[in-house]
Amino acid sequence: MAERFEIVEKALLAMLEEKKYSTLRDILVTMNPSDVAGLFDGLEEKQIPLLFRLLPKELAAETFVEMDSAAQELLIRGFSDNELKEVLDELYVDDAADLVEEMPANVVKRILKHADPEMRSSINQILRYPDNSAGSIMTTEYVSLRPHMTVEEAILRIRRQGIDKETIYTCYVIEKDRTLTGLVTVKDLLLAEDDEAPIEDIMLRNLIYVTTQTDQEEVARMFSKYNFLALPVVDGENRMVGIVTFDDAMDVMEEEATEDIELMGGMMPSEKPYLKSTPIDLFKNRIPWLLMLMVSATFTGLIITSFEDALAAQVALTAFIPMLMDTGGNSGSQSSVTVIRALSLDELKFRDLGLVLWKELRTAVLCGGVLAAACFGKIWLVDKMLLGNASITLGVSAVVCLTLWITVIVAKSVGCMLPMAAKAVKLDPAVMASPFVTTIVDALSLLVYFMFAKILLHL
């Protein structure tokens, strides 16, 4: 599918170069807005306004929403006042609010100037809510009905108002003071046996909703759990102020997953796509973590330095340090990633810490035992017999294998506890992922290693 679209994309861009505008327009109107927006990524700046002006008004607005912010800004700066108003009139309120958030101040001023008063008021309302809250991602364009309306009246109202709403399948029943009392679907209305039946007789009263302050990640989880198409948003007095639609929830899921992956990789989250990020952007996102981890790794060096005499007395111990540290880091990462994912899916709470720790300890004992046995065989078969390393004794093998076993147990314990501790103090659990866990486990594994060496080898 991707290869086929790439061929189509090249053909369309060739038509643009050859100025076959009529043919190009006929093809564009048959395409999905997201695919049309993808064409703009391969264009030079001077070609972007030209291709955009070939699009019909409605398709142009839908495509504009899907474009990246740099292309949007370029177009807005080149729009006439009339062109800008035409695009804004076709946008849904939540898309217009997202646009305002991403644009520079001078562009925002021009957007708000040409938006109609109702949209401008709605945009300002959405922008007042905290970032990453349900209020900041909702739209105020939804179909509202009254409890006393009949089924016939409700269908007529949907026909009249639906053209400007983001979704019409789910309609919300509110009182005069905007208190949310129920919901009804178009399916319920179409299948109702009596056209004169009041809405309050067929509406669903036991509603699931969120408030304007609910975290957007919690909103996304609710969509995943209940398979909603839209979710009502109310204020502190249960008055309906908007809805979050499935497409916005999907964007949140992608955004949160990307942020977690970046944090787990040891870098600050980026707001730009990779190809749009400059080396300076990447530097700013990565260097803080690298500096912090470098400084924290100093403890590892201090531990090795403090046991220099033991290493000098038994040089063979030095060869196994990288293997022990890597195994510990990998073991801790497995536990931390598993727990972080479970926390993000709301499968775990901090109160489950004891259960998680007990499960990970049993897992670690099994994993550590198998690894220690395999390590013992490798040391004697490869290092001792095949390579003929005379410095390796039974005592050295015992130190290495016991350390490996304990390191796996410690690593998995640390790996499961740190993310849950972070969650308990309102931090993102992903912060406590691989780099952080690895640094802690490295230091602990060395301490265990040298402790066993001193006891068993009498160093």
Coordinates of C-alpha atoms in Angstrom, one line a residue, residues 1 76 102 153 184 203 261 273-274 305 359 454:
M1 CA 0.0 0.0 0.0
I76 CA -1.5 31.6 6.4
E102 CA 1.1 26.3 17.4
E153 CA -38.4 16.9 16.5
V184 CA -29.3 9.3 22.7
M203 CA -32.3 8.3 26.4
I261 CA 9.3 6.0 24.4
P273 CA 8.8 15.2 13.8
Y274 CA 12.4 13.8 13.5
T305 CA 38.6 2.6 42.3
K359 CA 6.1 -11.7 41.3
K454 CA 36.3 -10.3 49.5

